[in-house]
Amino acid sequence: MSSKPFSSVWLREPRKSAAAPGRSREEIVAAAVKLLDEEGLQGLSMRKLGARLGAGATSLYWYVANKDELLELAYDQVWGEVVVPDPDEVGWRDAVSALAYGMRETILRHPWSADLIGRLPALGPNSMRVGDRIRRIFKAAGFQGLDVDFCGNTLTAYVFGMTIPEIAWLSSMGEEDIEQMRDAVRMAASAHPEMLESVDTLAGGDPGTVRRMSFDFGLVSLLDGLERRRAS
Amino acid sequence: MSSKPFSSVWLREPRKSAAAPGRSREEIVAAAVKLLDEEGLQGLSMRKLGARLGAGATSLYWYVANKDELLELAYDQVWGEVVVPDPDEVGWRDAVSALAYGMRETILRHPWSADLIGRLPALGPNSMRVGDRIRRIFKAAGFQGLDVDFCGNTLTAYVFGMTIPEIAWLSSMGEEDIEQMRDAVRMAASAHPEMLESVDTLAGGDPGTVRRMSFDFGLVSLLDGLERRRAS
DNA sequence: ACCTGAACACCGTTCAAGT
DNA sequence: ACCTGAACACCGTTCAAGT
């Protein structure tokens, strides 16, 4: 196990900028997000980002302690895009659903963020805002004490666990490799009739639609299960 | 988006070895798993692994096309450790629970595997075996057609989504940084009373126990939800 | 059939030096 | 206060050459 000491950008005071700073953290983070959206996590290097900003390779280290801090900043930016519903206006089930779909769509819009889930501390203001909202929704639903946290953990686990492989599926191949990939799975599954059956069943529908159906199936099941807990 | 063409070790014929090969794929994969267990994903480099095997830095490329293929092999090895219950003997709810806990424990035993989930194709025989078992269990429970896949997706999503952050929590810090880390969260959450409350509620119990309770809470809820679907 | 070392094109990060 | 370039210690991978 590696076990490095814990650290995060959000625990350090940012540098105080002078009157007219050439660059700013915001500018750097925005450029990083843009580069990540365009070229993925692998496409981001400190040198490349520096070059894009017309700066020397290592200038960024003035604004940011290291690459991980930059990624923390970019990651929190993504969480800022998640639409958080107001639980007082729509019943808790609808609020949870909206939030789950919102999280999913945001991650799909920034596929590189899926690679960061759980690998980087999520202590930024936007992450906190989403976490806060999740708690409020479940409290408003009537959950208490530890159960409020457990509900939140369960929901985010489901959304993350469902979305991460979705991203992998989408990005590991182009558009028309689909049939080629299905053949691959068929071959890998040749020893297991059940699995083969699965491939063929799924091959019928449009992949995007099937994924959405799958997401909805699990989400509804989860909500049903939570509702049962709440009632008891 | 990066979108490289899809490829996997499991789709290529391995090299045929002569009578007395100096090294073998099995030996290399075993050494890789050992190194990964000891030093984590970051700790594995082709050079370091080569050195451990008493080989030149680049000898491994004879047995494996690239590092990703090596990781695919190591990853599937991990899936081989998952205990898969027989659904004919224990009822579907118990079978699903056992499998979920089995997956969780296996991942916790090899924390680096969590970083690979969804980032690498899982087409190896051991992954397939687990996938097959999951399908069989849900079929035996009475699910049909697409629902069988949806149940499986939901279950694995939950286990992955719950376990990935668990790993992060465990590996991002040592044993006694816990209180320091809690302070960090408290500070980050200072704008959100709900979140603060959460930190304090959770601070009471032993972290490992609380995590297990959380896992169980979500799992039971999920099973309840699926049961409801099955009945209707 | 298997292994080697040198070489290529990269990385993140540090740091003394500049303005 | 901010930026630079050179340098360090790494990477994964290719490939001609060896046995």
Coordinates of C-alpha atoms (C1' of nucleotides) in Angstrom, one line a residue:
Chain A
M1 CA 0.0 0.0 0.0
S2 CA 1.2 3.5 -0.9
S3 CA -0.5 5.5 1.8
K4 CA 0.8 9.0 1.3
P5 CA -0.1 11.7 3.8
F6 CA -3.4 13.3 3.2
S7 CA -3.5 16.7 1.6
S8 CA -5.8 18.9 -0.5
V9 CA -5.8 22.3 -2.2
W10 CA -8.8 23.3 -0.2
L11 CA -6.9 23.1 3.0
R12 CA -4.3 25.7 2.0
E13 CA -4.7 29.4 1.6
P14 CA -4.4 30.4 -2.1
R15 CA -1.7 32.9 -2.9
K16 CA -2.8 36.5 -2.7
S17 CA -2.6 38.0 -6.1
A18 CA -1.4 41.5 -6.8
A19 CA -3.4 44.2 -8.5
A20 CA -3.0 43.0 -12.1
P21 CA -1.7 39.4 -12.2
G22 CA -0.8 38.1 -15.5
R23 CA -2.5 34.8 -14.9
S24 CA -5.0 33.7 -12.3
R25 CA -6.0 30.4 -10.8
E26 CA -9.4 30.7 -12.4
E27 CA -7.9 31.1 -15.9
I28 CA -5.7 28.1 -15.4
V29 CA -8.4 25.9 -14.1
A30 CA -10.7 26.9 -17.0
A31 CA -8.0 26.1 -19.5
A32 CA -7.4 22.8 -17.7
V33 CA -11.1 21.8 -17.9
K34 CA -11.1 22.7 -21.6
L35 CA -8.0 20.6 -22.3
L36 CA -9.5 17.8 -20.3
D37 CA -12.7 17.9 -22.2
E38 CA -10.9 17.9 -25.4
E39 CA -8.2 15.4 -24.8
G40 CA -9.1 13.4 -21.7
L41 CA -7.1 12.9 -18.5
Q42 CA -4.2 11.5 -20.4
G43 CA -4.1 14.6 -22.6
L44 CA -3.4 16.9 -19.7
S45 CA 0.2 17.6 -18.9
M46 CA 1.6 20.5 -17.1
R47 CA 3.8 21.3 -20.1
K48 CA 1.0 21.2 -22.5
L49 CA -1.3 23.3 -20.4
G50 CA 1.5 25.8 -19.9
A51 CA 2.0 26.0 -23.6
R52 CA -1.7 26.6 -24.2
L53 CA -1.6 29.6 -21.8
G54 CA 1.5 30.9 -23.6
A55 CA 3.5 30.3 -20.5
G56 CA 6.7 28.5 -19.8
A57 CA 6.4 24.9 -18.9
T58 CA 6.7 25.3 -15.2
S59 CA 5.0 28.7 -14.5
L60 CA 1.9 27.0 -13.3
Y61 CA 3.6 25.9 -10.2
W62 CA 3.3 29.4 -8.9
Y63 CA -0.4 29.0 -8.7
V64 CA -0.7 25.4 -7.8
A65 CA 1.4 23.1 -5.7
N66 CA 1.2 20.2 -8.1
K67 CA -0.8 18.5 -10.7
D68 CA -3.1 16.8 -8.2
E69 CA -4.1 20.1 -6.8
L70 CA -4.9 21.4 -10.3
L71 CA -7.1 18.3 -10.8
E72 CA -8.9 18.9 -7.5
L73 CA -9.7 22.3 -8.7
A74 CA -10.9 21.1 -12.1
Y75 CA -12.9 18.3 -10.5
D76 CA -14.8 20.7 -8.2
Q77 CA -15.6 22.9 -11.2
V78 CA -17.5 19.9 -12.6
W79 CA -19.5 19.5 -9.5
G80 CA -20.5 23.1 -9.9
E81 CA -22.5 22.1 -13.0
V82 CA -24.7 19.6 -11.2
V83 CA -28.3 21.0 -10.9
V84 CA -29.5 20.5 -7.3
P85 CA -33.3 20.4 -7.0
D86 CA -35.1 22.0 -4.0
P87 CA -36.6 19.2 -1.9
D88 CA -39.3 21.5 -0.6
E89 CA -40.9 21.8 -4.0
V90 CA -40.9 18.3 -5.4
G91 CA -41.2 15.3 -3.1
W92 CA -38.1 13.4 -2.0
R93 CA -38.3 10.7 -4.7
D94 CA -38.4 13.2 -7.5
A95 CA -35.6 15.2 -5.9
V96 CA -33.4 12.2 -5.6
S97 CA -34.1 11.1 -9.1
A98 CA -33.4 14.6 -10.5
L99 CA -30.1 14.7 -8.6
A100 CA -29.1 11.3 -9.7
Y101 CA -29.7 12.1 -13.4
G102 CA -28.0 15.4 -12.9
M103 CA -24.9 13.8 -11.6
R104 CA -24.9 11.2 -14.3
E105 CA -25.3 13.8 -17.1
T106 CA -22.6 16.0 -15.7
I107 CA -20.1 13.2 -15.5
L108 CA -21.0 12.1 -19.0
R109 CA -20.3 15.7 -20.2
H110 CA -16.8 15.5 -18.6
P111 CA -15.8 11.9 -19.0
W112 CA -12.4 12.5 -17.4
S113 CA -14.1 13.3 -14.2
A114 CA -15.1 9.6 -13.9
D115 CA -11.5 8.7 -13.6
L116 CA -11.1 11.0 -10.7
I117 CA -14.0 9.7 -8.6
G118 CA -12.6 8.3 -5.4
R119 CA -9.1 9.0 -6.4
L120 CA -9.0 12.6 -5.3
P121 CA -10.4 14.2 -2.2
A122 CA -13.6 16.0 -3.0
L123 CA -13.5 18.8 -0.5
G124 CA -14.3 21.8 -2.8
P125 CA -17.2 24.1 -2.3
N126 CA -19.2 22.6 -5.1
S127 CA -18.8 19.0 -4.0
M128 CA -19.8 20.1 -0.5
R129 CA -22.8 21.9 -1.9
V130 CA -24.0 18.7 -3.6
G131 CA -23.3 16.6 -0.6
D132 CA -25.2 19.1 1.6
R133 CA -28.2 18.9 -0.7
I134 CA -28.2 15.2 -0.7
R135 CA -28.4 15.2 3.1
R136 CA -31.1 17.7 3.1
I137 CA -33.3 15.7 0.7
F138 CA -33.0 12.6 2.8
K139 CA -33.6 14.4 6.0
A140 CA -36.7 16.0 4.5
A141 CA -37.8 12.5 3.5
G142 CA -37.8 11.6 7.2
F143 CA -34.5 9.7 7.6
Q144 CA -32.6 10.3 10.8
G145 CA -29.1 10.0 12.3
L146 CA -26.7 7.7 10.5
D147 CA -29.4 6.6 8.1
V148 CA -29.2 10.0 6.4
D149 CA -25.5 9.4 5.6
F150 CA -26.1 5.9 4.6
C151 CA -28.8 7.0 2.1
G152 CA -26.5 9.5 0.6
N153 CA -23.6 7.0 0.4
T154 CA -25.9 4.5 -1.3
L155 CA -27.2 7.0 -3.8
T156 CA -23.8 8.3 -4.8
A157 CA -22.4 4.8 -4.9
Y158 CA -25.0 3.8 -7.3
V159 CA -24.6 6.8 -9.6
F160 CA -20.9 6.5 -9.6
G161 CA -20.8 2.8 -10.0
M162 CA -23.3 2.9 -12.9
T163 CA -21.6 5.9 -14.7
I164 CA -18.0 4.9 -14.5
P165 CA -18.4 1.8 -16.7
E166 CA -20.7 3.8 -19.0
I167 CA -17.9 6.2 -19.6
A168 CA -15.5 3.4 -20.2
W169 CA -17.8 1.9 -22.8
L170 CA -18.3 5.2 -24.5
S171 CA -14.6 6.2 -24.6
S172 CA -12.9 2.9 -25.3
M173 CA -14.2 2.9 -28.8
G174 CA -15.6 5.0 -31.6
E175 CA -19.1 4.8 -33.0
E176 CA -19.1 1.8 -35.3
D177 CA -16.8 -0.5 -33.3
I178 CA -19.9 -1.6 -31.5
E179 CA -20.5 -4.7 -33.5
Q180 CA -16.8 -5.6 -33.3
M181 CA -16.8 -5.1 -29.6
R182 CA -19.9 -7.3 -29.2
D183 CA -18.1 -10.0 -31.0
A184 CA -15.3 -9.6 -28.6
V185 CA -17.6 -10.1 -25.7
R186 CA -19.3 -13.0 -27.4
M187 CA -15.9 -14.7 -27.8
A188 CA -14.9 -14.0 -24.2
A189 CA -18.2 -15.3 -23.0
S190 CA -18.2 -18.4 -25.1
A191 CA -17.9 -20.7 -22.1
H192 CA -21.0 -19.2 -20.4
P193 CA -24.3 -19.6 -22.1
E194 CA -26.0 -17.2 -19.8
M195 CA -23.6 -14.4 -20.8
L196 CA -24.0 -15.1 -24.5
E197 CA -27.7 -14.8 -24.1
S198 CA -27.2 -11.5 -22.4
V199 CA -25.1 -10.1 -25.3
D200 CA -27.8 -11.1 -27.8
T201 CA -30.7 -9.7 -25.8
L202 CA -28.9 -6.4 -25.4
A203 CA -27.8 -6.3 -29.0
G204 CA -31.4 -5.5 -30.0
G205 CA -31.7 -2.0 -28.7
D206 CA -29.9 1.3 -29.2
P207 CA -26.9 1.2 -26.7
G208 CA -27.6 4.7 -25.3
T209 CA -31.3 3.9 -24.7
V210 CA -30.4 0.6 -23.1
R211 CA -28.0 2.2 -20.8
R212 CA -30.5 4.8 -19.7
M213 CA -33.1 2.1 -19.1
S214 CA -30.6 0.2 -17.0
F215 CA -29.8 3.3 -15.0
D216 CA -33.5 4.0 -14.4
F217 CA -34.2 0.4 -13.5
G218 CA -31.6 0.4 -10.7
L219 CA -32.5 3.9 -9.5
V220 CA -36.2 3.1 -9.2
S221 CA -35.3 -0.2 -7.4
L222 CA -33.1 1.7 -5.0
L223 CA -35.8 4.3 -4.3
D224 CA -38.3 1.6 -3.6
G225 CA -35.9 0.0 -1.2
L226 CA -35.2 3.2 0.6
E227 CA -38.8 4.0 0.8
R228 CA -39.4 0.7 2.5
R229 CA -36.7 1.5 5.1
R230 CA -38.2 4.9 5.7
A231 CA -41.6 3.6 6.4
S232 CA -40.4 1.0 8.9
Chain B
M1 CA -12.3 12.7 -26.0
S2 CA -9.5 10.3 -26.6
S3 CA -11.3 7.3 -28.0
K4 CA -8.6 4.8 -28.8
P5 CA -9.5 1.7 -30.8
F6 CA -10.7 -1.1 -28.6
S7 CA -8.3 -3.9 -27.7
S8 CA -7.8 -6.5 -25.1
V9 CA -5.3 -9.2 -24.2
W10 CA -8.1 -11.7 -24.2
L11 CA -8.7 -11.3 -27.9
R12 CA -5.2 -12.2 -29.0
E13 CA -3.6 -15.7 -29.0
P14 CA -0.9 -15.8 -26.4
R15 CA 2.6 -16.8 -27.7
K16 CA 3.3 -20.4 -27.8
S17 CA 6.0 -21.2 -25.4
A18 CA 8.8 -23.6 -26.1
A19 CA 9.6 -26.6 -23.9
A20 CA 11.5 -24.9 -21.1
P21 CA 10.8 -21.2 -21.2
G22 CA 12.8 -19.0 -19.0
R23 CA 9.9 -17.0 -17.9
S24 CA 6.2 -17.5 -18.4
R25 CA 3.2 -15.2 -18.5
E26 CA 1.9 -16.7 -15.3
E27 CA 5.1 -16.0 -13.5
I28 CA 5.1 -12.4 -14.7
V29 CA 1.5 -11.8 -13.8
A30 CA 2.0 -13.3 -10.3
A31 CA 5.0 -11.0 -9.8
A32 CA 2.9 -8.0 -11.0
V33 CA 0.1 -8.8 -8.6
K34 CA 2.6 -9.0 -5.8
L35 CA 4.2 -5.7 -6.7
L36 CA 0.8 -4.1 -7.0
D37 CA -0.3 -5.4 -3.6
E38 CA 2.9 -4.1 -2.1
E39 CA 3.3 -0.7 -3.8
G40 CA 0.0 0.1 -5.5
L41 CA -0.8 1.0 -9.1
Q42 CA 1.8 3.8 -9.1
G43 CA 4.4 1.4 -7.8
L44 CA 4.2 -0.8 -10.9
S45 CA 6.5 0.1 -13.7
M46 CA 7.7 -2.2 -16.5
R47 CA 11.3 -1.5 -15.5
K48 CA 10.7 -2.3 -11.8
L49 CA 8.8 -5.4 -12.6
G50 CA 11.6 -6.5 -15.0
A51 CA 14.2 -5.9 -12.3
R52 CA 12.3 -8.0 -9.8
L53 CA 12.2 -10.9 -12.2
G54 CA 15.9 -10.5 -12.7
A55 CA 15.3 -9.5 -16.3
G56 CA 16.2 -6.6 -18.5
A57 CA 13.9 -3.7 -18.5
T58 CA 12.2 -4.6 -21.7
S59 CA 12.1 -8.3 -21.7
L60 CA 8.5 -8.4 -20.6
Y61 CA 7.4 -7.1 -24.0
W62 CA 8.0 -10.6 -25.3
Y63 CA 5.1 -11.9 -23.3
V64 CA 2.8 -9.0 -23.2
A65 CA 2.1 -6.3 -25.8
N66 CA 2.0 -3.4 -23.4
K67 CA 1.4 -2.4 -19.8
D68 CA -2.3 -2.3 -20.2
E69 CA -2.4 -5.9 -21.2
L70 CA -0.4 -6.8 -18.2
L71 CA -2.9 -5.0 -16.0
E72 CA -5.8 -6.8 -17.7
L73 CA -4.1 -10.0 -16.8
A74 CA -3.5 -9.0 -13.2
Y75 CA -7.0 -7.6 -12.9
D76 CA -8.6 -10.9 -14.0
Q77 CA -6.5 -12.7 -11.5
V78 CA -8.2 -10.7 -8.8
W79 CA -11.6 -11.7 -10.0
G80 CA -10.5 -15.2 -9.6
E81 CA -10.5 -14.7 -5.9
V82 CA -14.2 -13.8 -5.6
V83 CA -16.2 -16.6 -4.0
V84 CA -19.3 -17.3 -6.0
P85 CA -22.2 -18.9 -4.1
D86 CA -24.4 -21.5 -5.6
P87 CA -27.9 -20.0 -6.0
D88 CA -29.6 -23.4 -5.8
E89 CA -28.5 -23.8 -2.2
V90 CA -29.1 -20.5 -0.5
G91 CA -32.0 -18.5 -2.0
W92 CA -31.3 -15.5 -4.2
R93 CA -31.1 -12.8 -1.6
D94 CA -28.5 -14.6 0.4
A95 CA -26.6 -15.5 -2.8
V96 CA -26.6 -11.8 -3.9
S97 CA -25.4 -10.7 -0.5
A98 CA -22.7 -13.2 -0.4
L99 CA -21.5 -12.2 -3.8
A100 CA -21.6 -8.5 -3.0
Y101 CA -19.6 -9.0 0.2
G102 CA -17.2 -11.3 -1.7
M103 CA -16.6 -8.7 -4.3
R104 CA -16.1 -6.0 -1.8
E105 CA -13.6 -8.0 0.3
T106 CA -11.6 -9.0 -2.8
I107 CA -11.3 -5.4 -3.9
L108 CA -10.3 -4.3 -0.4
R109 CA -7.6 -7.0 -0.4
H110 CA -6.2 -5.6 -3.7
P111 CA -6.8 -1.9 -3.5
W112 CA -5.1 -1.1 -6.8
S113 CA -7.9 -3.1 -8.5
A114 CA -10.3 -0.4 -7.6
D115 CA -8.4 2.1 -9.8
L116 CA -8.8 -0.3 -12.7
I117 CA -12.6 -0.7 -12.5
G118 CA -14.2 0.6 -15.6
R119 CA -10.9 1.8 -17.0
L120 CA -9.8 -1.6 -18.4
P121 CA -11.9 -4.1 -20.3
A122 CA -12.9 -7.0 -18.1
L123 CA -13.1 -9.8 -20.6
G124 CA -11.0 -12.4 -18.8
P125 CA -12.3 -15.8 -17.8
N126 CA -12.6 -14.9 -14.1
S127 CA -14.6 -11.8 -14.8
M128 CA -16.8 -13.7 -17.1
R129 CA -17.3 -16.4 -14.5
V130 CA -18.5 -13.8 -11.9
G131 CA -20.7 -12.1 -14.5
D132 CA -22.2 -15.4 -15.4
R133 CA -22.9 -16.3 -11.8
I134 CA -24.6 -13.0 -11.2
R135 CA -26.9 -13.6 -14.2
R136 CA -27.7 -17.1 -13.0
I137 CA -28.7 -15.9 -9.6
F138 CA -31.1 -13.3 -10.8
K139 CA -32.6 -15.7 -13.3
A140 CA -33.1 -18.2 -10.6
A141 CA -34.8 -15.5 -8.6
G142 CA -37.4 -15.1 -11.4
F143 CA -36.2 -12.1 -13.4
Q144 CA -36.5 -12.3 -17.2
G145 CA -35.1 -10.7 -20.3
L146 CA -33.4 -7.4 -20.0
D147 CA -34.2 -7.2 -16.3
V148 CA -31.7 -9.9 -15.6
D149 CA -29.0 -7.6 -17.0
F150 CA -30.3 -4.6 -15.3
C151 CA -30.2 -6.4 -11.9
G152 CA -26.6 -7.4 -12.5
N153 CA -25.6 -3.9 -13.6
T154 CA -27.3 -2.5 -10.5
L155 CA -25.6 -4.8 -8.1
T156 CA -22.1 -4.4 -9.5
A157 CA -22.6 -0.6 -9.8
Y158 CA -23.5 -0.5 -6.1
V159 CA -20.6 -2.6 -5.0
F160 CA -18.1 -0.7 -7.2
G161 CA -19.5 2.7 -6.3
M162 CA -19.4 1.9 -2.6
T163 CA -16.0 0.2 -2.6
I164 CA -14.0 2.7 -4.7
P165 CA -14.3 5.6 -2.3
E166 CA -13.7 3.2 0.6
I167 CA -10.3 2.4 -0.9
A168 CA -9.6 6.0 -1.4
W169 CA -10.4 6.7 2.2
L170 CA -8.2 3.9 3.4
S171 CA -5.2 4.5 1.2
S172 CA -5.1 8.3 1.2
M173 CA -3.9 8.3 4.8
G174 CA -2.4 6.3 7.5
E175 CA -4.0 5.1 10.7
E176 CA -4.0 8.1 13.0
D177 CA -4.5 10.9 10.4
I178 CA -8.2 10.2 10.9
E179 CA -8.8 13.0 13.3
Q180 CA -6.7 15.4 11.2
M181 CA -8.8 14.4 8.2
R182 CA -12.0 14.9 10.0
D183 CA -10.9 18.4 10.8
A184 CA -10.2 18.9 7.1
V185 CA -13.8 17.9 6.2
R186 CA -15.2 20.0 9.0
M187 CA -13.4 23.0 7.6
A188 CA -14.5 22.3 4.1
A189 CA -18.0 21.8 5.3
S190 CA -18.1 24.9 7.4
A191 CA -20.7 26.6 5.2
H192 CA -23.1 23.7 5.4
P193 CA -24.5 22.8 8.8
E194 CA -26.0 19.6 7.5
M195 CA -22.6 18.3 6.5
L196 CA -21.0 19.3 9.8
E197 CA -23.6 17.4 11.6
S198 CA -22.8 14.4 9.5
V199 CA -19.1 14.5 10.4
D200 CA -19.9 14.6 14.0
T201 CA -22.4 11.8 13.9
L202 CA -20.0 9.6 12.1
A203 CA -17.1 10.5 14.3
G204 CA -18.6 8.4 17.1
G205 CA -18.1 5.0 15.7
D206 CA -15.1 3.0 14.5
P207 CA -14.6 3.9 10.8
G208 CA -14.4 0.3 9.6
T209 CA -17.6 -0.6 11.3
V210 CA -19.4 2.4 10.1
R211 CA -18.3 1.7 6.5
R212 CA -19.6 -1.9 6.8
M213 CA -22.9 -0.7 8.2
S214 CA -23.2 1.7 5.3
F215 CA -22.5 -1.0 2.8
D216 CA -25.1 -3.2 4.4
F217 CA -27.7 -0.5 4.6
G218 CA -27.5 0.1 0.9
L219 CA -27.3 -3.5 0.0
V220 CA -30.4 -4.4 2.0
S221 CA -32.3 -1.5 0.5
L222 CA -31.3 -2.5 -3.0
L223 CA -32.4 -6.1 -2.4
D224 CA -35.7 -4.9 -1.0
G225 CA -36.2 -2.8 -4.1
L226 CA -35.3 -5.6 -6.4
E227 CA -37.6 -7.9 -4.6
R228 CA -40.5 -5.5 -5.1
R229 CA -39.8 -5.5 -8.8
R230 CA -39.6 -9.2 -9.0
A231 CA -43.0 -9.6 -7.3
S232 CA -44.8 -7.2 -9.6
Chain C
dA1 C1' 12.7 -18.5 -29.3
dC2 C1' 14.0 -15.4 -26.1
dC3 C1' 16.6 -11.4 -24.1
dT4 C1' 19.4 -7.2 -24.2
dG5 C1' 20.8 -2.1 -24.2
dA6 C1' 20.4 2.0 -26.4
dA7 C1' 17.4 5.4 -27.8
dC8 C1' 13.0 8.2 -28.4
dA9 C1' 9.6 10.9 -26.8
dC10 C1' 7.7 12.0 -23.2
dC11 C1' 6.4 12.9 -17.9
dG12 C1' 6.1 15.8 -12.9
dT13 C1' 8.8 18.6 -10.1
dT14 C1' 12.7 21.5 -8.1
dC15 C1' 15.4 25.3 -8.1
dA16 C1' 18.6 29.0 -9.0
dA17 C1' 18.3 32.8 -11.7
dG18 C1' 16.0 36.5 -13.9
dT19 C1' 12.6 40.8 -14.1
Chain D
dA1 C1' 5.4 39.1 -7.3
dC2 C1' 5.8 36.4 -11.0
dC3 C1' 8.1 33.8 -14.8
dT4 C1' 12.0 31.2 -17.0
dG5 C1' 15.1 27.3 -18.5
dA6 C1' 17.9 23.8 -17.3
dA7 C1' 18.2 19.8 -14.8
dC8 C1' 16.8 15.4 -12.2
dA9 C1' 14.7 11.3 -11.9
dC10 C1' 11.7 9.0 -13.8
dC11 C1' 8.2 6.8 -17.4
dG12 C1' 6.3 3.3 -21.7
dT13 C1' 7.7 1.6 -25.9
dT14 C1' 10.5 0.4 -30.2
dC15 C1' 14.0 -1.8 -32.4
dA16 C1' 18.3 -3.5 -34.1
dA17 C1' 21.3 -6.7 -32.3
dG18 C1' 22.7 -10.5 -29.9
dT19 C1' 22.4 -15.8 -28.4

